[in-house]
Short mmCIF file of C-alpha atoms and ligand atoms in Angstrom, two decimals:
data_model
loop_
_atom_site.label_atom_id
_atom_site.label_comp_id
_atom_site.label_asym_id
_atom_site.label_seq_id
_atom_site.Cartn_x
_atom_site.Cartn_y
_atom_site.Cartn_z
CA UNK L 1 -99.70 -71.87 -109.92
CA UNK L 2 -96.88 -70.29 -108.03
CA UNK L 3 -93.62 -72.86 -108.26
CA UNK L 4 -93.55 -73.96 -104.66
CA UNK L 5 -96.93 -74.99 -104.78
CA UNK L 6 -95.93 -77.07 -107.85
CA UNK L 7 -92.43 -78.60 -105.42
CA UNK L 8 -95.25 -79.09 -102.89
CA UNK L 9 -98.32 -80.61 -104.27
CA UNK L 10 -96.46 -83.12 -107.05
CA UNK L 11 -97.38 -86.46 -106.18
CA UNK L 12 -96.23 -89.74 -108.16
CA UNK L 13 -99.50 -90.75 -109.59
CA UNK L 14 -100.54 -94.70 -110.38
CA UNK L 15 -104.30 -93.94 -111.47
CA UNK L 16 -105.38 -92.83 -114.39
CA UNK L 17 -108.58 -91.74 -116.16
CA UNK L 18 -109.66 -92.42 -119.88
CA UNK L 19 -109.25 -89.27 -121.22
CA UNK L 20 -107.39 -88.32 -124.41
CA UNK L 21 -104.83 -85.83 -124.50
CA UNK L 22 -104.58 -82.97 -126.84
CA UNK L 23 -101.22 -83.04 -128.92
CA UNK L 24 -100.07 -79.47 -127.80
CA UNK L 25 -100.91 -80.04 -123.92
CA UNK L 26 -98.08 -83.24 -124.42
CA UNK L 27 -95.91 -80.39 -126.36
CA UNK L 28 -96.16 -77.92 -123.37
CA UNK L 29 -94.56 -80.34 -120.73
CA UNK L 30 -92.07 -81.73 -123.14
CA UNK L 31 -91.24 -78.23 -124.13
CA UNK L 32 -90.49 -77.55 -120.39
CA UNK L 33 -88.24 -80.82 -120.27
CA UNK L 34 -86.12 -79.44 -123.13
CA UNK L 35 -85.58 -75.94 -121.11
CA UNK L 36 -83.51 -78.37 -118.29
CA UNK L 37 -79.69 -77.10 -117.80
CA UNK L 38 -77.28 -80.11 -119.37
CA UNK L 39 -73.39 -80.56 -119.45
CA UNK L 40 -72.40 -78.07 -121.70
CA UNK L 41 -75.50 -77.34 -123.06
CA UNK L 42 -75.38 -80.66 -125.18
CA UNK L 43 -78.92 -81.93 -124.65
CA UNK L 44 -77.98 -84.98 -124.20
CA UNK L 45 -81.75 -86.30 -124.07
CA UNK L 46 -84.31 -87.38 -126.64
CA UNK L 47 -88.29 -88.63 -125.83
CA UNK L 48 -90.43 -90.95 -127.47
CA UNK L 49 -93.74 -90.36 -126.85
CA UNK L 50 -96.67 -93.05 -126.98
CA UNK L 51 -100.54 -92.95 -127.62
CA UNK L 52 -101.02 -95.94 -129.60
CA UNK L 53 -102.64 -98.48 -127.68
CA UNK L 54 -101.04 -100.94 -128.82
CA UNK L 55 -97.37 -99.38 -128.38
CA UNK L 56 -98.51 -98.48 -124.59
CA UNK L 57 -99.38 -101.96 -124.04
CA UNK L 58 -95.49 -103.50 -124.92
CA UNK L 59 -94.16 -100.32 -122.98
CA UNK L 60 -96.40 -101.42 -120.00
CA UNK L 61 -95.44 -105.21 -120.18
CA UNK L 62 -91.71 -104.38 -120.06
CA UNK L 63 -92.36 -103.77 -116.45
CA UNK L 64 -92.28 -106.36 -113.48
CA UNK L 65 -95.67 -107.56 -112.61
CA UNK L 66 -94.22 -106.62 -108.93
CA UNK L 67 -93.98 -102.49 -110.01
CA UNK L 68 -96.41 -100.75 -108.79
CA UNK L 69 -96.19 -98.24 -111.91
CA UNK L 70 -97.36 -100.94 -114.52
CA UNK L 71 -100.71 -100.73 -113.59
CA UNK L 72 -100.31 -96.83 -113.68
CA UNK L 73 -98.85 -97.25 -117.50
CA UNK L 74 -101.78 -98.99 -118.43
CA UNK L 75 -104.45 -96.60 -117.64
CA UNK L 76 -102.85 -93.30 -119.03
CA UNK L 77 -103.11 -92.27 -122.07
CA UNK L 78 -100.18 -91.31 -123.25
CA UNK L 79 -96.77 -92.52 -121.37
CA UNK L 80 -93.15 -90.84 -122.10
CA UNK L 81 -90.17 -92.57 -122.16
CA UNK L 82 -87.01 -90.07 -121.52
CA UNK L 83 -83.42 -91.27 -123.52
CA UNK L 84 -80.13 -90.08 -123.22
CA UNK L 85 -77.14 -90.13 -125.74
CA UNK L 86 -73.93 -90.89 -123.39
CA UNK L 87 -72.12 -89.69 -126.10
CA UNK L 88 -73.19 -86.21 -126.11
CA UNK L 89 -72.86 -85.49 -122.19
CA UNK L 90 -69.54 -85.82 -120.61
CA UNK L 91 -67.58 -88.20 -117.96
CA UNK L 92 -65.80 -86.01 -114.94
CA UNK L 93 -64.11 -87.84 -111.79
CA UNK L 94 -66.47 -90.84 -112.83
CA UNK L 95 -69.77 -88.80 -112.40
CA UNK L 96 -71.37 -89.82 -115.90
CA UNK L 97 -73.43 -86.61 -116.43
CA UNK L 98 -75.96 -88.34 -119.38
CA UNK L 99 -78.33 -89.54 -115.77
CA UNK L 100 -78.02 -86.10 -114.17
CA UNK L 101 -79.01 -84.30 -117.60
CA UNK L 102 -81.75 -86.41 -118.13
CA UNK L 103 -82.71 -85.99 -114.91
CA UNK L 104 -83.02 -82.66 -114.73
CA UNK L 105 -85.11 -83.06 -117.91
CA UNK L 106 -87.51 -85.93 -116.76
CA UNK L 107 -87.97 -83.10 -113.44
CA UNK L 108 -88.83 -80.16 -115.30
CA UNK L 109 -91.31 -82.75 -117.35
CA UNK L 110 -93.18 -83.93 -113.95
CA UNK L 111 -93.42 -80.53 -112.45
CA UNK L 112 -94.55 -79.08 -115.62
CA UNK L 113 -97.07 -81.90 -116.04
CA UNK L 114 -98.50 -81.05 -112.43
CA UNK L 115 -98.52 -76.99 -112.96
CA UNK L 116 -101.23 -78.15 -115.78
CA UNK L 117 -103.21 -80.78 -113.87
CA UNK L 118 -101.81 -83.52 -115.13
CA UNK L 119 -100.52 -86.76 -113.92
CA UNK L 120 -96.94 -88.52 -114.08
CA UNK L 121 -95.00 -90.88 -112.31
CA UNK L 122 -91.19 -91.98 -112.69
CA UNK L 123 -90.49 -95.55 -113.49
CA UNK L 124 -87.14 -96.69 -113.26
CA UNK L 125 -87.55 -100.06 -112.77
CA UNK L 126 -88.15 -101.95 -115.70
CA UNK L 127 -86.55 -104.09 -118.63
CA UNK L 128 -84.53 -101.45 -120.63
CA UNK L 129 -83.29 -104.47 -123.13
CA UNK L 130 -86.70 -105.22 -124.26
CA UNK L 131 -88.10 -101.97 -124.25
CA UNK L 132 -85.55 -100.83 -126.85
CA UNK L 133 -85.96 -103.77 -128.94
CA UNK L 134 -89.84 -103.41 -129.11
CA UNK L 135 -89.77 -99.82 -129.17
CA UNK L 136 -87.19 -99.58 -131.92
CA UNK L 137 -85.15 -97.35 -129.74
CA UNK L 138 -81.40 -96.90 -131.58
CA UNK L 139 -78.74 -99.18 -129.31
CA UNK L 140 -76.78 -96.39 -128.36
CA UNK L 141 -79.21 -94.85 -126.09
CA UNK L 142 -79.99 -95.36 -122.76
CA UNK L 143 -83.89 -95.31 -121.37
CA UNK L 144 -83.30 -93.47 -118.22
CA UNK L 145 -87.08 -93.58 -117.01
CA UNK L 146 -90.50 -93.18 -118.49
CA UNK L 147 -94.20 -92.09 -117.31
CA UNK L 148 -97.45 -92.47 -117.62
CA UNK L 149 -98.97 -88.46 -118.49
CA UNK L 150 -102.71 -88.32 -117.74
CA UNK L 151 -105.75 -86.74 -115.75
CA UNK L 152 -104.85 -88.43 -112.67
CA UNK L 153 -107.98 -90.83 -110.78
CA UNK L 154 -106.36 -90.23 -107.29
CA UNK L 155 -105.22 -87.47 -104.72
CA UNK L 156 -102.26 -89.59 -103.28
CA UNK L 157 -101.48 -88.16 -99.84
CA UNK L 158 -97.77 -87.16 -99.78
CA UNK L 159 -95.07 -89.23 -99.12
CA UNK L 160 -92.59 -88.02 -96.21
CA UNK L 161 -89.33 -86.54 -96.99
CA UNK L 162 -86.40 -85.89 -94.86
CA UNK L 163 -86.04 -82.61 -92.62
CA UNK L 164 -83.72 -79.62 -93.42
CA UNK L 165 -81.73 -80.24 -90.78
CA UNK L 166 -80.40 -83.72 -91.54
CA UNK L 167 -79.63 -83.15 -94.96
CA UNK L 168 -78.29 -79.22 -95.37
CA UNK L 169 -75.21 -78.02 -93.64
CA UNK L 170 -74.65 -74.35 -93.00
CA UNK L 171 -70.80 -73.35 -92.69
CA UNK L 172 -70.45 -76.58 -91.18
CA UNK L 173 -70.67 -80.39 -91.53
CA UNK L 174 -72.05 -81.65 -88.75
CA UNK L 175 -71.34 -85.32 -88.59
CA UNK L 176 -74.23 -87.58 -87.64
CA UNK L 177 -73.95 -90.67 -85.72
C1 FMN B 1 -85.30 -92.73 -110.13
C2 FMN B 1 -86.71 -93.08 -109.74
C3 FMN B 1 -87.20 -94.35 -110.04
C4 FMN B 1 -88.53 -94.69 -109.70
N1 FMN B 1 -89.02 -95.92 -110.09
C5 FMN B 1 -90.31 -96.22 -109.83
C6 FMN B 1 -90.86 -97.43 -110.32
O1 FMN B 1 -90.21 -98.23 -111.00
N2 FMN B 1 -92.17 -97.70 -110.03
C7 FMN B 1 -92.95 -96.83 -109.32
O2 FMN B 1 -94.12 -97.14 -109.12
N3 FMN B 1 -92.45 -95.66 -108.85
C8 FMN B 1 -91.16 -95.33 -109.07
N4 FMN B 1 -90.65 -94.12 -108.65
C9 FMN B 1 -91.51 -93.19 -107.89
C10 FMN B 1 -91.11 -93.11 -106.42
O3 FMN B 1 -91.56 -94.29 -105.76
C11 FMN B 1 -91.73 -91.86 -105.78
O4 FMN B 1 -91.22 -90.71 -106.43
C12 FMN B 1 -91.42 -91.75 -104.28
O5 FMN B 1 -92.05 -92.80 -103.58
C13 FMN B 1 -91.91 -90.43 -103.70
O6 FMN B 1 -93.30 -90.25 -103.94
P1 FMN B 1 -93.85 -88.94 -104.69
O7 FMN B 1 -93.26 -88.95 -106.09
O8 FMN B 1 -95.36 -89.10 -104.73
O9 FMN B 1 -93.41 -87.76 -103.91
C14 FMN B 1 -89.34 -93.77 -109.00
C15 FMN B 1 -88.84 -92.48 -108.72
C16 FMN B 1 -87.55 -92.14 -109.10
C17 FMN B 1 -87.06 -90.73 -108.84
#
């Protein structure tokens, strides 16, 4: 699948079906998350992967009844929570690069996920305190996001984006009213 195609056709998916996944199909897409560019090449970012049901279900329930991604957690198979280590990314005119590395990383994870057929959808909206705690995720680290990672049960139509022309400037910034 040629990369634009893979910009293109990503969709956030919230359906799931009950299929397994193979252990090296969940290494390929977290190998392509650990391939993202980070401030100065620290790697700032760390995964914990879930399949046990039972460890899906207290991911899922740290989630607002209100998100529509909980119901998406608790129909995939496997779901992926992405860390970062604050400590090991760096602080520049108040930018705190630790979100844009693991960013980059959760990015690479989606569009890699989609190149292969499978399903994901970012969730940043859920209770980070009690996810650690359950999860036995160290302190220190920050949950930047996590995903469900399955055969996706839907064909969600896309969601608009913004044209070129209001968000890229050539030469010049045009103001806009
Ligand atoms: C930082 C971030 C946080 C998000 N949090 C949630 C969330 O908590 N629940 C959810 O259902 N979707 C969440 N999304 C998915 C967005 O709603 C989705 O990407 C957006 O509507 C565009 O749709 P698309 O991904 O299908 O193109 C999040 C996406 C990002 C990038």
């Amino acid at each position: 699948m040629d990369i634009f195609d893979v910009f293109r056709d990503r969709r956030s998916v919230r359906r799931y079906r009950d299929e397994p996944l193979e252990r090296e199909t969940i290494e390929e897409v977290l190998h392509a998350a650990r391939l993202a560019p980070s401030w100065k090449n620290q790697q700032c970012w760390s995964f914990l992967v879930l399949t046990e049901a039972e460890k899906r279900l207290q991911a899922t329930e740290a989630l607002h009844e209100d998100n529509p991604g909980r119901k998406a957690l608790a129909q995939a198979p496997v779901i992926i929570l992405v860390c970062a280590d604050p400590q090991l990314s760096g602080v520049e005119d108040g930018k705190e690069y630790y979100m844009a590395d693991a960013a980059t990383a959760f990015a690479h994870l989606c569009l890699a996920a989609h190149a292969k057929g499978l399903g994901t959808c970012w969730i940043g909206w859920f209770d980070e305190d009690r996810l650690k705690t359950q999860l036995g995720i160290p302190p220190h680290l920050r949950v930047i996001g996590l995903t469900p990672l399955g055969h996706p049960d839907q064909a969600p139509s896309p969601r608009p984006r913004k044209d070129l022309d209001q968000i890229a400037h050539f030469d010049i910034w045009r103001h806009q009213p």
